[in-house]
Coordinates of C-alpha atoms in Angstrom, one line a residue:
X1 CA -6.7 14.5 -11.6
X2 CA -7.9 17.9 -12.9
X3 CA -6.2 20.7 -11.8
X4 CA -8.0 23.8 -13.9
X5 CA -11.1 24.9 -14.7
X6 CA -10.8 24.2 -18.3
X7 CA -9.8 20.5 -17.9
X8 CA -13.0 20.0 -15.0
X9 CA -15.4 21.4 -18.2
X10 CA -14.3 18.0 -20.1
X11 CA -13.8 15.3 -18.1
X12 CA -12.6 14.6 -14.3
X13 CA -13.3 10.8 -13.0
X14 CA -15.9 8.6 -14.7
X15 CA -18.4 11.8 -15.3
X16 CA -18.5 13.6 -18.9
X17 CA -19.4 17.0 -18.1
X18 CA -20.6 18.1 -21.0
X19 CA -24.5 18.8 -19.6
X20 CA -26.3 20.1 -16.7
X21 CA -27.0 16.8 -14.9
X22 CA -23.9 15.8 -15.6
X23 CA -22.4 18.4 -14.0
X24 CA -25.1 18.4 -10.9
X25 CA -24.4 15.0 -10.2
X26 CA -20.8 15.5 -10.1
X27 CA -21.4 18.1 -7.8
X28 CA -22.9 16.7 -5.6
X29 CA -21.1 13.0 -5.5
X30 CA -17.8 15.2 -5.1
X31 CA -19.6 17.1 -1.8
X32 CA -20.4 13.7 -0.4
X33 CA -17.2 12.3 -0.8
X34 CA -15.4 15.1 1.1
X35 CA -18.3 16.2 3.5
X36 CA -15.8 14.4 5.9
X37 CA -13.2 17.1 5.8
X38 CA -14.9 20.1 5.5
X39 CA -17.3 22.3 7.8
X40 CA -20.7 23.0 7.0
X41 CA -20.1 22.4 3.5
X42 CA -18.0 25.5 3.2
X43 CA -15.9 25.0 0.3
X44 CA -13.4 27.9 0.7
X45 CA -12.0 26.1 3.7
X46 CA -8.7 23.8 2.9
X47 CA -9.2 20.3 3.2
X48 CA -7.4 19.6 6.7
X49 CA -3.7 18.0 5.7
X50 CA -3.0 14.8 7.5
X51 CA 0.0 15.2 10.7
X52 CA 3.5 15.6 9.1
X53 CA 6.1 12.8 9.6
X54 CA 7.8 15.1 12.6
X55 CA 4.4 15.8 14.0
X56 CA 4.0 11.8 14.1
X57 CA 7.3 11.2 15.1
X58 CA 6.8 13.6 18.0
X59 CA 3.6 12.0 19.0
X60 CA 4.7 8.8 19.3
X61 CA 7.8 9.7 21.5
X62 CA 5.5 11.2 24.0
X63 CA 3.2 8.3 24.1
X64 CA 6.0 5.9 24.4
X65 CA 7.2 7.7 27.4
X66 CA 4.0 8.0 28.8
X67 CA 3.5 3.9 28.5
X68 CA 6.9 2.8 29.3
X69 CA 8.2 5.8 31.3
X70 CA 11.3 6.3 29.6
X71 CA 11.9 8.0 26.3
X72 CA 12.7 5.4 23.1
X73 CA 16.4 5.0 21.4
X74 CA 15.0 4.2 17.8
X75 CA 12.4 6.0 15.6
X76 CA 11.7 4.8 12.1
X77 CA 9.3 5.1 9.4
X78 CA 7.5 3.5 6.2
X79 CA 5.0 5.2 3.8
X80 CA 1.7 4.2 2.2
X81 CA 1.3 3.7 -1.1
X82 CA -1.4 4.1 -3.7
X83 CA -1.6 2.4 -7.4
X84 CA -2.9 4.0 -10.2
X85 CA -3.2 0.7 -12.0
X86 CA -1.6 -2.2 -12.5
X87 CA -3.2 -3.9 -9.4
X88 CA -1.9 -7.2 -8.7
X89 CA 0.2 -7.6 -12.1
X90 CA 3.3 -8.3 -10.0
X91 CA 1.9 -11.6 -10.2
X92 CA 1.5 -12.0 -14.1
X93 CA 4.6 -10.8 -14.6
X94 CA 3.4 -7.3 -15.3
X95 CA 3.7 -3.6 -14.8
X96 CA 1.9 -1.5 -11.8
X97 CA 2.5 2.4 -11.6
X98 CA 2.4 3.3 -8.1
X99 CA 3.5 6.0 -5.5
X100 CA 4.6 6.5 -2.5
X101 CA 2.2 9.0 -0.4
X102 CA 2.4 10.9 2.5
X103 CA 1.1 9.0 4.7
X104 CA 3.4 7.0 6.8
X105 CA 3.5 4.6 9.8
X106 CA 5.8 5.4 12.5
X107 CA 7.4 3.2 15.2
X108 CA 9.3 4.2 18.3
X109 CA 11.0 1.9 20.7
X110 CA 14.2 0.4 22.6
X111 CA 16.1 -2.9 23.0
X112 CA 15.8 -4.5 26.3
X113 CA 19.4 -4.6 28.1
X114 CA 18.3 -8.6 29.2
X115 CA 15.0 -9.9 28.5
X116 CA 13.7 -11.3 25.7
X117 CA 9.9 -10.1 25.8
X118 CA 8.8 -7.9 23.6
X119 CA 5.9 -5.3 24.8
X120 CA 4.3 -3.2 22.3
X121 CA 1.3 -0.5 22.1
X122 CA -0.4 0.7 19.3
X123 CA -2.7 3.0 17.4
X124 CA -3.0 1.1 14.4
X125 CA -5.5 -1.3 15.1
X126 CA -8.7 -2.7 13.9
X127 CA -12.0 -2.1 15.1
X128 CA -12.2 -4.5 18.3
X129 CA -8.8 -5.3 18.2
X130 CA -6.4 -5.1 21.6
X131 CA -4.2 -2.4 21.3
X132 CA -1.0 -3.9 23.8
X133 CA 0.6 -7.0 22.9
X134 CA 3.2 -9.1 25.1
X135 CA 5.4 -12.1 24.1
X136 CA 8.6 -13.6 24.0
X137 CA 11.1 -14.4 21.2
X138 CA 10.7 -18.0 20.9
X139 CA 8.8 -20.4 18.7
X140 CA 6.1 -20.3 20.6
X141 CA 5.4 -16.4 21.6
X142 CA 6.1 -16.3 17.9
X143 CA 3.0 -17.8 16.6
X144 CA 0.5 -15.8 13.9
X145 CA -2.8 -17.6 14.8
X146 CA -3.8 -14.8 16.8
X147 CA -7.2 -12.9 16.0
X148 CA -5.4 -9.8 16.3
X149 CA -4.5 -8.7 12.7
X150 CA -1.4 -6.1 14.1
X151 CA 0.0 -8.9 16.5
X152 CA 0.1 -11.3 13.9
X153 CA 2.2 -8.7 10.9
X154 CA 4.7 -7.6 14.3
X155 CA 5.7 -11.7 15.0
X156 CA 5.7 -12.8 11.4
X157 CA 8.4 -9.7 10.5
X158 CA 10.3 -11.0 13.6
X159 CA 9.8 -14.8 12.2
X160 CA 11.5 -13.5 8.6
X161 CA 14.2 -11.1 9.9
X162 CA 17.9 -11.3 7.9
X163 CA 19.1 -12.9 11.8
X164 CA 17.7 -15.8 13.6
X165 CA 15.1 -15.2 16.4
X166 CA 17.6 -16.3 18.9
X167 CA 19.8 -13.2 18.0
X168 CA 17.0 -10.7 18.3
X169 CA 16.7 -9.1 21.8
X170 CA 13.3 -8.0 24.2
X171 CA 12.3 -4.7 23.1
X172 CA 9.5 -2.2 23.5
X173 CA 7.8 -0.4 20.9
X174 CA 4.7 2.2 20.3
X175 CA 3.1 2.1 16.9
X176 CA 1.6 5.0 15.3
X177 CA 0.4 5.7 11.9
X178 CA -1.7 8.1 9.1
X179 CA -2.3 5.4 7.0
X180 CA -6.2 4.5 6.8
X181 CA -6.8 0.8 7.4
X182 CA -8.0 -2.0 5.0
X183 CA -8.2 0.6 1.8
X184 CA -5.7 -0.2 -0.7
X185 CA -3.4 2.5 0.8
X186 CA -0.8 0.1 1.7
X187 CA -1.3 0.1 5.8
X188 CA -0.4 -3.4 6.0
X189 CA 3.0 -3.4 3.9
X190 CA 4.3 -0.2 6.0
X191 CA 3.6 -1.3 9.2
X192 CA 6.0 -4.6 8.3
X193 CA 8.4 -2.5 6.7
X194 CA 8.9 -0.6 9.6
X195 CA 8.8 -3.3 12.0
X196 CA 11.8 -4.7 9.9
X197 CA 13.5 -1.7 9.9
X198 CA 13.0 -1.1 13.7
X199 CA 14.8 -5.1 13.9
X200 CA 17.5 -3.1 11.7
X201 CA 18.1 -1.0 14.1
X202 CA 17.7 -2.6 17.5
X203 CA 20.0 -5.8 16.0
X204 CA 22.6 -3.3 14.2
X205 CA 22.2 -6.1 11.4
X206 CA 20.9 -3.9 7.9
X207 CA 20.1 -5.4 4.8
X208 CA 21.6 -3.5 2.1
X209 CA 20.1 -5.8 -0.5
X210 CA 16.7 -3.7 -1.3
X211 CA 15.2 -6.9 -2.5
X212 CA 16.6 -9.6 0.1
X213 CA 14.2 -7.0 2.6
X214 CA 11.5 -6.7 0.1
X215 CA 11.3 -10.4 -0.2
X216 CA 11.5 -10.8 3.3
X217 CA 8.9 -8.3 4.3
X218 CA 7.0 -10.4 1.3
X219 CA 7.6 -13.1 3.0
X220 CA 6.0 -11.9 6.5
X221 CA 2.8 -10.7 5.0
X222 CA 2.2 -13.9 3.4
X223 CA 2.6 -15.7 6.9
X224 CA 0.7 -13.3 8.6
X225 CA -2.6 -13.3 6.2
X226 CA -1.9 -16.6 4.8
X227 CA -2.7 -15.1 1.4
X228 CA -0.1 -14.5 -1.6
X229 CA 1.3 -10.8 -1.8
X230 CA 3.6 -9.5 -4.5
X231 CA 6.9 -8.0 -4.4
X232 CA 6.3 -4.9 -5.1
X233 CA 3.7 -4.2 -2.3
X234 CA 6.9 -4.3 0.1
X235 CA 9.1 -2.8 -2.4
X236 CA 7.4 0.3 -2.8
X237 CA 7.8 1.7 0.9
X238 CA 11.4 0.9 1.1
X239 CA 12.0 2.4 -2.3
X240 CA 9.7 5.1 -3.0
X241 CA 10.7 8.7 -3.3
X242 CA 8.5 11.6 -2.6
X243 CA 7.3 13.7 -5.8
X244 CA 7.8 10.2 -7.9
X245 CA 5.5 7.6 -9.4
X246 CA 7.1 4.3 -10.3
X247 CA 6.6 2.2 -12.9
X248 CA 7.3 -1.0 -11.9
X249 CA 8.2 -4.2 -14.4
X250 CA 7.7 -7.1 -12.4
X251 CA 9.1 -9.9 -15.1
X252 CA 12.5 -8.1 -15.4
X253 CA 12.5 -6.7 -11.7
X254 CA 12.9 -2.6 -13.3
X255 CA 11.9 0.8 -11.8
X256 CA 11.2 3.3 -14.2
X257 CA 10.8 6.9 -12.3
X258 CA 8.2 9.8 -13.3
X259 CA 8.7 12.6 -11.9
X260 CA 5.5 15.3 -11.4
X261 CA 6.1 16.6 -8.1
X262 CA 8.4 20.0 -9.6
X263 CA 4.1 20.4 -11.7
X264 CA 1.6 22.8 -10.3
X265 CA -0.7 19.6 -10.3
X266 CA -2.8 17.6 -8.0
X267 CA -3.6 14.3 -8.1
X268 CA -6.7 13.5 -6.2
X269 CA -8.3 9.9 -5.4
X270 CA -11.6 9.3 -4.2
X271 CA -11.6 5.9 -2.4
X272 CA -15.7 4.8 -3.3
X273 CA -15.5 1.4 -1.7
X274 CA -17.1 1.4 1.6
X275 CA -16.4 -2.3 2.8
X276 CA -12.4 -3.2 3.7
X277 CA -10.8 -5.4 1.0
X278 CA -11.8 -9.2 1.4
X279 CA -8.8 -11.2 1.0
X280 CA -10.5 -14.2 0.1
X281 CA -12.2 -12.4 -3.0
X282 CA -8.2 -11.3 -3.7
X283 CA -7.0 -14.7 -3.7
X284 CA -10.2 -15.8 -5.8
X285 CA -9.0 -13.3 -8.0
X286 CA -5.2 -14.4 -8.6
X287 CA -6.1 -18.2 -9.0
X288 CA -8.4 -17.4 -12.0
X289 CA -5.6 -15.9 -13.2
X290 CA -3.7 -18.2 -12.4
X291 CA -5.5 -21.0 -13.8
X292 CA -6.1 -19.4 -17.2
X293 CA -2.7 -18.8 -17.9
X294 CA -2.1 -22.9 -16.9
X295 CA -4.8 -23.3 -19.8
X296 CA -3.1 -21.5 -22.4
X297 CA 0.5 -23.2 -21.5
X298 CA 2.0 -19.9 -20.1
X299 CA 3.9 -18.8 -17.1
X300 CA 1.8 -15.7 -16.5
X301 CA -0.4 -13.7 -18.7
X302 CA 2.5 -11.1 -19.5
X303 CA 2.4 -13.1 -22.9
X304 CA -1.6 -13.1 -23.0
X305 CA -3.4 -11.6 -25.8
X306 CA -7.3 -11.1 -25.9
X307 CA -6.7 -13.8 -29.3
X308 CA -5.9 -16.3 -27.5
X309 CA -7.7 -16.3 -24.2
X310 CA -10.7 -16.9 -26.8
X311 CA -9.2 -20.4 -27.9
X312 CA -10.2 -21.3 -24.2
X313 CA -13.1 -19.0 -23.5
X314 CA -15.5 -22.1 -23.3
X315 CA -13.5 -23.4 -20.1
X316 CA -14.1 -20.4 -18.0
X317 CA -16.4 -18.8 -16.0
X318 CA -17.7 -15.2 -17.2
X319 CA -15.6 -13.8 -14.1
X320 CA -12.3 -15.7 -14.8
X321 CA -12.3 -14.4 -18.0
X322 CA -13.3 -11.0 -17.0
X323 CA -10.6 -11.0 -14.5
X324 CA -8.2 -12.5 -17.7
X325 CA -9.2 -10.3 -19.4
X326 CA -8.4 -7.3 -17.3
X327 CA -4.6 -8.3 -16.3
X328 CA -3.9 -8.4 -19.9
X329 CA -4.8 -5.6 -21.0
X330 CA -3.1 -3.7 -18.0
X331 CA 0.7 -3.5 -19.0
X332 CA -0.2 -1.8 -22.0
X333 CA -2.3 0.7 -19.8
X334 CA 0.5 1.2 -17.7
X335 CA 3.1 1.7 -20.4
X336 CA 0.6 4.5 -22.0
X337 CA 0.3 5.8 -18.5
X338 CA 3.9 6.5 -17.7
X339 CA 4.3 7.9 -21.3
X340 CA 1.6 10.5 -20.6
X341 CA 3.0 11.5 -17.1
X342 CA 6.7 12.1 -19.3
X343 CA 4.9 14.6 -21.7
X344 CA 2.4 16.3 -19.3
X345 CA -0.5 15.2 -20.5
X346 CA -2.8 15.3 -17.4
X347 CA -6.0 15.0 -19.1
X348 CA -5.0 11.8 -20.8
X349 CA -3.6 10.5 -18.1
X350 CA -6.8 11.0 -15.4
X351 CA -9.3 9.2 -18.4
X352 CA -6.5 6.5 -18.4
X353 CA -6.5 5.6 -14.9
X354 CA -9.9 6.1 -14.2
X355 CA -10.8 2.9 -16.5

């Protein structure tokens, strides 16, 4: 989040540099983090930039036409996203400040003139997983209890499309993408937001309605993983602009744009989980909301204060109430947030989200 010498000397991330072990172990966390990109350790060298959409776009054309020996018709797109908080308060009715990155997921293909099989390749995959899938358009070919994590997003899109199945053709299709699996950079939600927008075009059948495919797209995730997802993890990629962060109110369904892009700053995130993201422990994590808010007679815990969750504390577990706790104090973070991003205050802003 620092982007000068003079804001690094006070605070960058969850360090405060204001001594030399401080400042050492900073050092040398940050040179394990990006060891990755770099050679030797030679920290003049730019950190290598990830393949441009054309480049992937490109790519993926050639790799069609090497599978299926003919060039595609159709070439759309959907980008990752990151949050800087807010996580999951689309389902407490509360506010999440995200953006759209530069990462995207690309799909090629073409509509089959007769059949009704679809035949798809990709390079988004999970360790272990098949990378070619083949299956018809019926109730059947459509089913998600496949191990195959891809397979299962691709049929479930096709399951929720605007059109009945019986309306959507064969076609053939080549999946590429930037996007980093499994960590929180939205690899799931852009690879179903571009299958529905490949639908789009093959079928010639758009949804105009920006929520009608958000909820849709919603709708497919939650089929595919069998866990709840909110609405604004599929909203983001259809509505995100480049060089905007989006403040998102998820009670009254409003965007509020940033902007920061026109800035000479950088914002940098260091992803320091080293497992994927268990959905289980997500879905733990929503129902202790979930039940708390039942406790204190609410909807969500939009209308939560830290007061009131202590009439009930005695009925909780340390990690509900942690997890209570959290959400409600979140849509206040956000507000503060977007108001720092308005008036430039990047040094704010970085101790903000890095709570």
């Amino acid at each position: 989040m620092c982007n000068n010498l003079e804001e690094k000397s006070n605070y960058c991330g969850p360090y405060t540099l204001n001594d030399v072990t401080s400042i050492k172990q900073f050092a040398q966390d940050y040179a394990n983090e990006i060891s990755l990109y770099m050679d030797d350790f030679v920290y003049t060298k730019e950190v290598h930039q990830s393949p441009s959409l054309k480049m992937l776009v490109s790519f993926a054309e050639k790799e069609f036409h090497r599978e299926f020996s003919k060039p595609p018709t159709y070439a759309v797109y959907a980008p990752g996203c990151v949050n800087l908080c807010g996580e999951s308060e689309d389902f407490n009715d509360g506010k999440i400040l995200s953006m759209a990155t530069q990462l995207v997921t690309v799909i090629v293909g073409t509509r089959r003139a007769t059949s009704r099989v679809c035949k798809i390749k990709t390079l988004l995959r999970e360790k272990g997983e098949e990378n070619y899938a083949k299956f018809s358009i019926n109730t059947s070919g459509l089913d998600t209890s496949s191990q195959v994590t891809w397979v299962n997003y691709v049929k479930a899109v096709i399951r929720n499309f605007r059109v009945s199945k019986e309306y959507i053709p064969g076609f053939k299709a080549l999946i590429v993408s930037s996007i980093p699996i499994k960590r929180g950079l939205g690899s799931s939600s852009a690879l179903i937001v571009a299958m529905y927008t490949l639908l789009e075009a093959i079928t010639k059948v758009y949804t105009t309605n920006t929520l009608e495919k958000s909820i849709a797209c919603q709708q497919a995730e939650k089929i595919a993983m069998s866990v709840s997802c909110g609405i604004w993890k599929t909203l983001l990629p259809i509505v995100g602009i480049e060089g905007k962060i989006m403040e998102f109110d998820s009670r009254l369904l409003e965007i509020q744009e940033h902007v920061w892009s026109p800035l000479d700053i950088d914002l940098i995130f260091i992803n320091s989980t080293e497992d994927a993201i268990d959905t289980l422990v997500y879905q733990k994590y929503l129902n202790q909301c979930r039940e708390v808010a039942f406790a204190l007679n609410l909807i969500s815990l939009r209308d939560a204060t830290i007061p009131k969750l202590a009439t009930v504390g005695q009925l909780f577990s340390s990690s509900s109430l942690k997890a209570a706790c959290h959400v409600i104090n979140e849509t206040d973070r956000v507000t503060t947030a977007g108001q720092l991003i308005d008036h430039c205050h990047w040094k704010k802003l970085g101790f903000v989200i890095s709570l």
